[in-house]
mmCIF file with all atom_site columns, C-alpha atoms in Angstrom:
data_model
loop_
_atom_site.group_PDB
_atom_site.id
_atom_site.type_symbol
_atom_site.label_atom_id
_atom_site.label_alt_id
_atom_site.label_comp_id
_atom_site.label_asym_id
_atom_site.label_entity_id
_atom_site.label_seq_id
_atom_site.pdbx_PDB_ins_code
_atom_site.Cartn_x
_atom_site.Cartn_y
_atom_site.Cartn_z
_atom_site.occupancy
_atom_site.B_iso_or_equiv
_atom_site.pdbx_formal_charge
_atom_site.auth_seq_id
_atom_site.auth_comp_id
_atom_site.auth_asym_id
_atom_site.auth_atom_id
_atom_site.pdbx_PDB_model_num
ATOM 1   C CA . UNK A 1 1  ? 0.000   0.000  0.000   1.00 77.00 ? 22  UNK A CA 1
ATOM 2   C CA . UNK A 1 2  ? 1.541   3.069  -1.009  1.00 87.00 ? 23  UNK A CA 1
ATOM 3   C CA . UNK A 1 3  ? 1.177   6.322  0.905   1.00 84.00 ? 24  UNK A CA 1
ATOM 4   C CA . UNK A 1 4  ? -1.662  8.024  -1.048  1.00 84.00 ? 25  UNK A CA 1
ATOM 5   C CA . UNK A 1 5  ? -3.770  4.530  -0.650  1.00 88.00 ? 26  UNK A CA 1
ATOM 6   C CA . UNK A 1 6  ? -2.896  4.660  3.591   1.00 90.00 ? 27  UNK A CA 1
ATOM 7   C CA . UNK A 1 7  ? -3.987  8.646  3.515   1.00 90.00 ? 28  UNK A CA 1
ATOM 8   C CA . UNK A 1 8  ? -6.913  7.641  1.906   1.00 90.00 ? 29  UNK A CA 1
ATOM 9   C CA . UNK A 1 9  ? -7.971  4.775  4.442   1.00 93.00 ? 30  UNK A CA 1
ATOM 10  C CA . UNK A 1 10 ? -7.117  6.831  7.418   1.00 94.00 ? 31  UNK A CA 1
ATOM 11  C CA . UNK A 1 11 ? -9.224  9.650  6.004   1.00 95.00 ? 32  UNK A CA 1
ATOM 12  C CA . UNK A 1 12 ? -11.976 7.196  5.512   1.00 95.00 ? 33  UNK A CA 1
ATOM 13  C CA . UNK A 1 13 ? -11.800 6.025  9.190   1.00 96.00 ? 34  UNK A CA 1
ATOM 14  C CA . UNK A 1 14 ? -11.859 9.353  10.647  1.00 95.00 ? 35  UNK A CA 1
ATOM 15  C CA . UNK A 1 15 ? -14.624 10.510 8.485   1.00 96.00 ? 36  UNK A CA 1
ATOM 16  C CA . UNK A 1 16 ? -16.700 7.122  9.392   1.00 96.00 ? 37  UNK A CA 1
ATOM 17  C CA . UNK A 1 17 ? -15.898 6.932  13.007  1.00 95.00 ? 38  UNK A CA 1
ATOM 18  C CA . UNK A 1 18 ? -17.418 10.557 13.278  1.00 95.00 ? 39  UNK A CA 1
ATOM 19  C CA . UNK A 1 19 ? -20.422 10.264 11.026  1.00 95.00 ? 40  UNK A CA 1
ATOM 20  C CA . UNK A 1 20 ? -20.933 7.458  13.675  1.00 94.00 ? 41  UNK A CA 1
ATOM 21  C CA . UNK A 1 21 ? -20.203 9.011  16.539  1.00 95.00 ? 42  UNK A CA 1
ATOM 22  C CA . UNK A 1 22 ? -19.134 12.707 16.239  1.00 95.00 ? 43  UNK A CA 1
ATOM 23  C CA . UNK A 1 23 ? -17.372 11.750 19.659  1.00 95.00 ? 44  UNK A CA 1
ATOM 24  C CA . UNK A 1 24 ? -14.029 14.087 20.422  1.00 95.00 ? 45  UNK A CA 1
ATOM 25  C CA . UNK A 1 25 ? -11.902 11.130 19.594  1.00 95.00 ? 46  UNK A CA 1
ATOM 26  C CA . UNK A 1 26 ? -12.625 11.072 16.208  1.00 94.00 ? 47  UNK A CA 1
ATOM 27  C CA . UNK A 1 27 ? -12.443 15.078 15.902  1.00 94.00 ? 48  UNK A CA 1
ATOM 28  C CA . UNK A 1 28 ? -9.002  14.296 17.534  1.00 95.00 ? 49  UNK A CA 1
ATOM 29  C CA . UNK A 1 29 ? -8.083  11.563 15.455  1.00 96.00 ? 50  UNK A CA 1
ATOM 30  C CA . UNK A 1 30 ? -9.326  14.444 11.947  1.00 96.00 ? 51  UNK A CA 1
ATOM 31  C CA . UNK A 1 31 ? -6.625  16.775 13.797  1.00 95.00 ? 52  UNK A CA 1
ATOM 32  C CA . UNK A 1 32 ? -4.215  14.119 13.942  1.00 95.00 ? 53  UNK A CA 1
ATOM 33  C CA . UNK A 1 33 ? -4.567  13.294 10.221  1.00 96.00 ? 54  UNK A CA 1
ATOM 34  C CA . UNK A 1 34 ? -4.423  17.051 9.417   1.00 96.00 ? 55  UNK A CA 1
ATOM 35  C CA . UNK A 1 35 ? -0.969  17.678 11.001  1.00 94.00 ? 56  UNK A CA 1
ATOM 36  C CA . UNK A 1 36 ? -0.319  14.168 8.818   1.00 94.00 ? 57  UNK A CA 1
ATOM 37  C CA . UNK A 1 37 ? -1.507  15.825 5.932   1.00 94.00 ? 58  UNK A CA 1
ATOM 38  C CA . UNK A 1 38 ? 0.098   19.041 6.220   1.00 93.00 ? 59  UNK A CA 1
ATOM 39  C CA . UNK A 1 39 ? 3.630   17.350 7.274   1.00 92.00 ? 60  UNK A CA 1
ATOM 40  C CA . UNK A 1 40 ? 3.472   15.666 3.593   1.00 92.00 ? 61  UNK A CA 1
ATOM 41  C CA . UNK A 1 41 ? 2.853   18.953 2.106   1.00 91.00 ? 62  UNK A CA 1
ATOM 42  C CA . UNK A 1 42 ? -0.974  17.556 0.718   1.00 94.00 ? 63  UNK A CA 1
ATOM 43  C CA . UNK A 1 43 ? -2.511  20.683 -0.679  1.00 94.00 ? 64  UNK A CA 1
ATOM 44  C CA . UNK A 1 44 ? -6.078  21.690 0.008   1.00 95.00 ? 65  UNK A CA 1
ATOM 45  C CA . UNK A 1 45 ? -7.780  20.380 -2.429  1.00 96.00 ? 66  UNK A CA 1
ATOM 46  C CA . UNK A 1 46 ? -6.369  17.122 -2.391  1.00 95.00 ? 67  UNK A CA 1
ATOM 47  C CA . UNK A 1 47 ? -8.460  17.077 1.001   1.00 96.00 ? 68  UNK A CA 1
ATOM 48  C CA . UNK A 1 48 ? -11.696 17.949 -1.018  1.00 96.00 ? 69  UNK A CA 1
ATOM 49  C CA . UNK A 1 49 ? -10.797 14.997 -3.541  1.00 95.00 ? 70  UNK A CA 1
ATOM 50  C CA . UNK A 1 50 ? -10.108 12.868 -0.661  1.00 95.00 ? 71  UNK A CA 1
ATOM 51  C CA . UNK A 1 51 ? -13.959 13.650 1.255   1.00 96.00 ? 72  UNK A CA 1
ATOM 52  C CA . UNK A 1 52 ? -15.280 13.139 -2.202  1.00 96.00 ? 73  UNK A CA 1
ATOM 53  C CA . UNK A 1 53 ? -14.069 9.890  -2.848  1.00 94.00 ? 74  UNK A CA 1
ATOM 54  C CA . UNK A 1 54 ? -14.678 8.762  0.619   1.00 95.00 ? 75  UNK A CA 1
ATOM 55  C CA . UNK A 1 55 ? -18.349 10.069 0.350   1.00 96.00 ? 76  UNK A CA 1
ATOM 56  C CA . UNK A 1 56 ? -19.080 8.112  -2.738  1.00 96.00 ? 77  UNK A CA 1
ATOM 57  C CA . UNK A 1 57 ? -17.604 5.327  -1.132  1.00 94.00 ? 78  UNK A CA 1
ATOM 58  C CA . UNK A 1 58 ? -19.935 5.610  2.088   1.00 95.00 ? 79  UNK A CA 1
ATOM 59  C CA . UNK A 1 59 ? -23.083 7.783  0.588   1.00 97.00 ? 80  UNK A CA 1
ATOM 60  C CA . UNK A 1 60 ? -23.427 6.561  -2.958  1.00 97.00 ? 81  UNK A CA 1
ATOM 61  C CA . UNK A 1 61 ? -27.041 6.978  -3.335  1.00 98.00 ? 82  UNK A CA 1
ATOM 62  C CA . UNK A 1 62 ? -26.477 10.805 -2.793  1.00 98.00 ? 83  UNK A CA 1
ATOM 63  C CA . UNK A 1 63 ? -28.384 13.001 -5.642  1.00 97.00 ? 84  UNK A CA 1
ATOM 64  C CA . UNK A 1 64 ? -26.003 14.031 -8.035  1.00 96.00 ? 85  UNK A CA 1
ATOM 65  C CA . UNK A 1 65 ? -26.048 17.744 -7.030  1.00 96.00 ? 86  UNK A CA 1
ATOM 66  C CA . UNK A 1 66 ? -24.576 16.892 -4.006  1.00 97.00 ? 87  UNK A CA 1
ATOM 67  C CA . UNK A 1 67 ? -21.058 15.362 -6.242  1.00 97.00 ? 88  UNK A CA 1
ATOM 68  C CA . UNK A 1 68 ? -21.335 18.690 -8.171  1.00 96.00 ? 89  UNK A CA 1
ATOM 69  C CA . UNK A 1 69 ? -21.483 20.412 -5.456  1.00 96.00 ? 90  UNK A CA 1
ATOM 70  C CA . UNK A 1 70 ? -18.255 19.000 -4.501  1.00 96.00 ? 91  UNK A CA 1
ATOM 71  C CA . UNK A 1 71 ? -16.823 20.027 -8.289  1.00 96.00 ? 92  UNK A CA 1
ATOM 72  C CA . UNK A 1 72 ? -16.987 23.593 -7.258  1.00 96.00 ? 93  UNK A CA 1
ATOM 73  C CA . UNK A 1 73 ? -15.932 23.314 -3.513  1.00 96.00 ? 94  UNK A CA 1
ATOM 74  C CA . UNK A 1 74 ? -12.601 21.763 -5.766  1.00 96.00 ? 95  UNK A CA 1
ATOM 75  C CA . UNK A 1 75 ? -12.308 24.258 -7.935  1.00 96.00 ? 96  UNK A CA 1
ATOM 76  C CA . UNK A 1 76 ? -11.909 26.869 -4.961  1.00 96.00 ? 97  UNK A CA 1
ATOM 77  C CA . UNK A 1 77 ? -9.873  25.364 -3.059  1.00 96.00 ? 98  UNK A CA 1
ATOM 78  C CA . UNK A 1 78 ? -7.076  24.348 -6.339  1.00 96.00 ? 99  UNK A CA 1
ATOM 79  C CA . UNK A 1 79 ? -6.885  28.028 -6.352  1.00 95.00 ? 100 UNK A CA 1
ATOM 80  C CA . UNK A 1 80 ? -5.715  27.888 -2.387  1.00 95.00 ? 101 UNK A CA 1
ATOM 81  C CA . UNK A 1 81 ? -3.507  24.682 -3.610  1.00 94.00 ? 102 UNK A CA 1
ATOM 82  C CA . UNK A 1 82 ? -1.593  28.162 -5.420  1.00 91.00 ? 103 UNK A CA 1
ATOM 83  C CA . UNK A 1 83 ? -1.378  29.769 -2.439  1.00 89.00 ? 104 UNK A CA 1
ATOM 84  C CA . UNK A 1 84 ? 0.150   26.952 -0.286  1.00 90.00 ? 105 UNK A CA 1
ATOM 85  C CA . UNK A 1 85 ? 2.132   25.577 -2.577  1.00 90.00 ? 106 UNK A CA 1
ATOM 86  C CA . UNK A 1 86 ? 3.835   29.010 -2.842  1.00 88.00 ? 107 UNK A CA 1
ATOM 87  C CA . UNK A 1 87 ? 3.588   29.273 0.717   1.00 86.00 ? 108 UNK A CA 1
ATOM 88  C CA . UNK A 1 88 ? 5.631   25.504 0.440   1.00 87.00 ? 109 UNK A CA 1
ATOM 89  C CA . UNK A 1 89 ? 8.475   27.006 -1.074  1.00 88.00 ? 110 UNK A CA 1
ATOM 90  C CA . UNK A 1 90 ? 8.556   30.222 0.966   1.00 85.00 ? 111 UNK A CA 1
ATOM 91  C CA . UNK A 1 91 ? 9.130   27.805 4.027   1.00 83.00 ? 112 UNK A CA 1
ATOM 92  C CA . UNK A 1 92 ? 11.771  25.818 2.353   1.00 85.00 ? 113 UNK A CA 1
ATOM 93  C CA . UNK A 1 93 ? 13.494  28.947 1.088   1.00 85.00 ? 114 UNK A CA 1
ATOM 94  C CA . UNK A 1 94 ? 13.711  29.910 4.560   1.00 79.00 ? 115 UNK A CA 1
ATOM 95  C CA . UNK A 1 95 ? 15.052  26.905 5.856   1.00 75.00 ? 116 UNK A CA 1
ATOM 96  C CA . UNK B 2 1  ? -25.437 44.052 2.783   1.00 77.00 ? 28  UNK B CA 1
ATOM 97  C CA . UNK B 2 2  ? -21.097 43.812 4.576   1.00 86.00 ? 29  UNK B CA 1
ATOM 98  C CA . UNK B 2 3  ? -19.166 41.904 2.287   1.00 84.00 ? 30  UNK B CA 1
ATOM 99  C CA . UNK B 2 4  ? -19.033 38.883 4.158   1.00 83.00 ? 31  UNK B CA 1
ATOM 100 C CA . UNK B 2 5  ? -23.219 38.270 3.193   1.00 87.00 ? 32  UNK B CA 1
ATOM 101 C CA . UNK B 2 6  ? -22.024 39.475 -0.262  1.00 90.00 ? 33  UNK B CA 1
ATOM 102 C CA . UNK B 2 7  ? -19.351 36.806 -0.417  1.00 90.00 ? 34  UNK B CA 1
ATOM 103 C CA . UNK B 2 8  ? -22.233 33.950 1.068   1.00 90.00 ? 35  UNK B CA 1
ATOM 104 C CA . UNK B 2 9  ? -24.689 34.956 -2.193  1.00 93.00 ? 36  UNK B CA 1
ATOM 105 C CA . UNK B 2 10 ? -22.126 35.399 -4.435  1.00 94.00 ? 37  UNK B CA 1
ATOM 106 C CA . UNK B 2 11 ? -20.803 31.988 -3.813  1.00 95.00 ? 38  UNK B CA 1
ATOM 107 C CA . UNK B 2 12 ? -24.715 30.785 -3.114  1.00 95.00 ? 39  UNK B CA 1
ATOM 108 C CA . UNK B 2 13 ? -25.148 31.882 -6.692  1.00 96.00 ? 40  UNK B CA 1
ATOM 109 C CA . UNK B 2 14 ? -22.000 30.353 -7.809  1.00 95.00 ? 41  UNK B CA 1
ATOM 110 C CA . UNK B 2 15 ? -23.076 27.126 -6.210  1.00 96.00 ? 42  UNK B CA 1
ATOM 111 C CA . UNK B 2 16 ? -26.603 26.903 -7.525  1.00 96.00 ? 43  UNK B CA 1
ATOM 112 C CA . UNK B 2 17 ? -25.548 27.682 -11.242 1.00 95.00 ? 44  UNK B CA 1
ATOM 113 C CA . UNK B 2 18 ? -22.774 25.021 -11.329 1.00 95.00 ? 45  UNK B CA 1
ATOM 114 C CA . UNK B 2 19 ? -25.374 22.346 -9.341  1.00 95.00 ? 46  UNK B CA 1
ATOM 115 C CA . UNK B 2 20 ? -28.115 22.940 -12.127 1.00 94.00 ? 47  UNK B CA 1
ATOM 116 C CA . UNK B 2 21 ? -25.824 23.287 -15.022 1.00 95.00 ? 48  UNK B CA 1
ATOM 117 C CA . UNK B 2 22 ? -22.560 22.240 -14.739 1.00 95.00 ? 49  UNK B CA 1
ATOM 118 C CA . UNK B 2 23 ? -21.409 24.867 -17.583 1.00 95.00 ? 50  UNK B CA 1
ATOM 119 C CA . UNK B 2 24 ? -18.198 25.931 -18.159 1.00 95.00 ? 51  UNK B CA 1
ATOM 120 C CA . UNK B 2 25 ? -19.711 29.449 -17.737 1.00 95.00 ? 52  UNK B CA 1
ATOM 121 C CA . UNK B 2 26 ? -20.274 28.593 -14.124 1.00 94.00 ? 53  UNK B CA 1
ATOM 122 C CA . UNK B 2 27 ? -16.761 27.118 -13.247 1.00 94.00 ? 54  UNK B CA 1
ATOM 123 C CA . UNK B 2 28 ? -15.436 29.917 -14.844 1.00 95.00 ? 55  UNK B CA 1
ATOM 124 C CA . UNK B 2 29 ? -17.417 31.896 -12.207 1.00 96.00 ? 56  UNK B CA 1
ATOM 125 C CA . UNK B 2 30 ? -16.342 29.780 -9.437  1.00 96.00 ? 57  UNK B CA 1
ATOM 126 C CA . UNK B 2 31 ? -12.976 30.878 -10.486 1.00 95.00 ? 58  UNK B CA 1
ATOM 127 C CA . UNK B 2 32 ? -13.726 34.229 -10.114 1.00 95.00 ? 59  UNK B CA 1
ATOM 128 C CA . UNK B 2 33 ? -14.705 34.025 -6.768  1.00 96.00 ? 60  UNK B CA 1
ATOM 129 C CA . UNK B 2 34 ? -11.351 32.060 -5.747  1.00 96.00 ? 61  UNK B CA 1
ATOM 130 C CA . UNK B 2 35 ? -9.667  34.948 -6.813  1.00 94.00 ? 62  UNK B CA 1
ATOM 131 C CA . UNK B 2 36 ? -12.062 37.624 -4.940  1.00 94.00 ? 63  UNK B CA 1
ATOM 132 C CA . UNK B 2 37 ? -11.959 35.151 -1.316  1.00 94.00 ? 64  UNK B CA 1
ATOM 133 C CA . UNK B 2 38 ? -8.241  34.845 -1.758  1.00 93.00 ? 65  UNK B CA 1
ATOM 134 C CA . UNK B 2 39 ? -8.043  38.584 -2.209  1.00 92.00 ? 66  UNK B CA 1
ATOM 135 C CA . UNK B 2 40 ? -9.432  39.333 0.509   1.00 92.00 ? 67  UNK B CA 1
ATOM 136 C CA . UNK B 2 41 ? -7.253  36.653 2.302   1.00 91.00 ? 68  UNK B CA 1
ATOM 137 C CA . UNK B 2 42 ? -10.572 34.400 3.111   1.00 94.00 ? 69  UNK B CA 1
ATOM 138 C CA . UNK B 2 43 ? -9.053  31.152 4.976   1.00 94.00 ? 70  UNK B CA 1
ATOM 139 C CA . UNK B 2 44 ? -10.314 27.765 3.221   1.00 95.00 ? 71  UNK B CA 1
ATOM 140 C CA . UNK B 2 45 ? -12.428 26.812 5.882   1.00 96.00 ? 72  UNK B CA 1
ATOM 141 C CA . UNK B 2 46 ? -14.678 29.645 5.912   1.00 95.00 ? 73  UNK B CA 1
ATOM 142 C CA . UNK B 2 47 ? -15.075 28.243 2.366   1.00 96.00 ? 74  UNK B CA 1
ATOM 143 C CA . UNK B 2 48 ? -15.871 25.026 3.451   1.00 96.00 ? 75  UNK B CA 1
ATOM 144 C CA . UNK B 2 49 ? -18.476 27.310 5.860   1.00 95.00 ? 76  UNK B CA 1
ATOM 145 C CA . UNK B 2 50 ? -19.663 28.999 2.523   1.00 95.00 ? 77  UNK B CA 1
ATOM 146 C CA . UNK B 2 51 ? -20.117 25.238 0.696   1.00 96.00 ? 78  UNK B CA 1
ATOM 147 C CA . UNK B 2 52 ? -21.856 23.621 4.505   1.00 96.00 ? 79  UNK B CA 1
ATOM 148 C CA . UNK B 2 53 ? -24.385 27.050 4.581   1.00 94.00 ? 80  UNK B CA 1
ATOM 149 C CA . UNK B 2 54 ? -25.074 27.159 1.083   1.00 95.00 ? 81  UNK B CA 1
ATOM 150 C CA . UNK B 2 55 ? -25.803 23.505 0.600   1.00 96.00 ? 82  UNK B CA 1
ATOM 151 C CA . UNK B 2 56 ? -27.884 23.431 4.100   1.00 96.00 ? 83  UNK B CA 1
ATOM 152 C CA . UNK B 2 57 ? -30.012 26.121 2.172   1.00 95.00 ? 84  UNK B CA 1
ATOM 153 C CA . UNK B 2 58 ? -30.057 24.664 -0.813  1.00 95.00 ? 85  UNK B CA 1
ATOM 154 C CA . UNK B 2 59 ? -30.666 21.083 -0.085  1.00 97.00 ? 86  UNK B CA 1
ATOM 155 C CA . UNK B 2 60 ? -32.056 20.659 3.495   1.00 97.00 ? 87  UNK B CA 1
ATOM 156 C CA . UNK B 2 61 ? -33.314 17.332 3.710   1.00 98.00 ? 88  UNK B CA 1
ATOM 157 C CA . UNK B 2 62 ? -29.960 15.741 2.942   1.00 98.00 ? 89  UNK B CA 1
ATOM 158 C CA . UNK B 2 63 ? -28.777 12.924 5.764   1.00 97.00 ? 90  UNK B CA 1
ATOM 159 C CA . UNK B 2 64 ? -27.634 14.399 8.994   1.00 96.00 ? 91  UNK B CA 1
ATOM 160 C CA . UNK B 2 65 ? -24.585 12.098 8.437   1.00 96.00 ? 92  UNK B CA 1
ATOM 161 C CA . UNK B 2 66 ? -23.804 15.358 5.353   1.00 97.00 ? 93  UNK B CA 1
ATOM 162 C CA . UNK B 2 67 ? -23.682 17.696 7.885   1.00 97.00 ? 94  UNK B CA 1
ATOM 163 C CA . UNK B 2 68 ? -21.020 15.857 10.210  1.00 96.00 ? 95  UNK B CA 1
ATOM 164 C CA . UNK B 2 69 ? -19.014 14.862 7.016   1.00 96.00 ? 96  UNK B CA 1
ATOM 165 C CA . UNK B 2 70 ? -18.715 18.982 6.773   1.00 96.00 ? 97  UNK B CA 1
ATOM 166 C CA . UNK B 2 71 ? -17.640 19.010 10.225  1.00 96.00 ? 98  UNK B CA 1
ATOM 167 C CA . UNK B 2 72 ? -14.786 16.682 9.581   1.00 96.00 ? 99  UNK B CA 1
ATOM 168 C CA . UNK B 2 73 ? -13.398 18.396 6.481   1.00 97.00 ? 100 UNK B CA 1
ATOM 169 C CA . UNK B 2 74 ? -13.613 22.123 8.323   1.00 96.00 ? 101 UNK B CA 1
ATOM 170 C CA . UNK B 2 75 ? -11.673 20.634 11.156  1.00 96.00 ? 102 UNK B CA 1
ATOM 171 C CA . UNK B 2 76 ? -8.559  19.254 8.590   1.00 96.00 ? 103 UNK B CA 1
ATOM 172 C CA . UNK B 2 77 ? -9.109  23.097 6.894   1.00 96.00 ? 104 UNK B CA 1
ATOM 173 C CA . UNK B 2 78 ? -8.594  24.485 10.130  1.00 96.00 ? 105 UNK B CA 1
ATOM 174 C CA . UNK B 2 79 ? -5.344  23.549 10.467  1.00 95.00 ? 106 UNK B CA 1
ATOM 175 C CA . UNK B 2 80 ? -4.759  24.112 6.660   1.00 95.00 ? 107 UNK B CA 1
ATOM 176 C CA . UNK B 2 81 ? -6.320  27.772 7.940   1.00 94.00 ? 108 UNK B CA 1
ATOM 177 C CA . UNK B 2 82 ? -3.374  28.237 9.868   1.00 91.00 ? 109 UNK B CA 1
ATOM 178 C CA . UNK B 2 83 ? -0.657  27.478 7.193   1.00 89.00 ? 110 UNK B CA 1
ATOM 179 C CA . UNK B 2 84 ? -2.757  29.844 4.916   1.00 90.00 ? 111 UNK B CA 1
ATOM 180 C CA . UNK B 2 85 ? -2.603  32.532 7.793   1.00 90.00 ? 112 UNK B CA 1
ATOM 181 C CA . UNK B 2 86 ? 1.299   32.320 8.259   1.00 88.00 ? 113 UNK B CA 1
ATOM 182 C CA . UNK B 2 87 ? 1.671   32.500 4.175   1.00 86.00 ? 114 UNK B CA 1
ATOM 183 C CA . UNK B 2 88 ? -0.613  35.693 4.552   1.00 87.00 ? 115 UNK B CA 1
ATOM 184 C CA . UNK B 2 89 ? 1.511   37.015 7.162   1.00 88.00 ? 116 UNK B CA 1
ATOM 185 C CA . UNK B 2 90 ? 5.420   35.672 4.995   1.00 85.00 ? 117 UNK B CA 1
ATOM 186 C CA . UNK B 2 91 ? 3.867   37.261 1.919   1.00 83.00 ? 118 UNK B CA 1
ATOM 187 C CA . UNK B 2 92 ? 3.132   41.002 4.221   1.00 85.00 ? 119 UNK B CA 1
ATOM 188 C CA . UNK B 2 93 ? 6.409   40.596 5.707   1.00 85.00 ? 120 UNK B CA 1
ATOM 189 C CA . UNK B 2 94 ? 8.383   40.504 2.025   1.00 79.00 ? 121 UNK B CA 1
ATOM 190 C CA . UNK B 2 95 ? 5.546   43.426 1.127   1.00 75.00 ? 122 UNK B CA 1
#
């Protein structure tokens, strides 16, 4: 299992453990993956793909407008994948 | 009408086009309003605010289980908010 394929399960249990429970655990465990996330320099709207995929996965008898919906929330956020990107190399330029 | 209810109907709008037609018009639009939130130095998870609002207005009788899937995906934005906060603050800085 490569590392995309383990982000991708982890993000999957977090996101079912809290639909379950929306205990503080699992909002604990969504921090823990974020810091994850943001260590391996995953831009934003890699996130977005990610809750997309795991919703068809878990919710695939949503209407459709709900997976558009998620088409625009991705377009947004690629242009904030710009922004950290750049912010990326700021932080490595300064290291 | 302060610019923060401007920025909820704009993207509302945004939304709502996109959902019903899925044109390139309406990316094009979504775009648009990237570049306007990122402007004004919006962090992404007051978009993911925007997209939770918007779709609770314009599709209330989705699953409740929706609703905490949003809560997940501001909580990993959150932290991405803070990345996006300190690039705001490195790009000032070089200003």
């Amino acid at each position: 299992m490569d590392f995309r394929e383990k982000m991708d399960e982890k993000f999957i249990g977090v996101l079912t453990d809290f639909m379950q429970s929306q205990s503080e655990e699992s909002l604990y465990a969504a921090q823990q993956f974020s810091r994850l996330a943001l260590e391996h320099k995953i831009p934003p709207e890699e996130i977005v793909n990610l809750q997309k995929s795991a919703m068809q996965e878990l919710m695939p008898d949503l209407p459709p407008e709900v997976w558009h919906s998620f088409d625009i929330l991705l377009e947004v956020m690629t242009a904030y994948g710009f922004a950290f990107r750049e912010y990326q190399s700021l932080i490595d330029t300064q290291k």
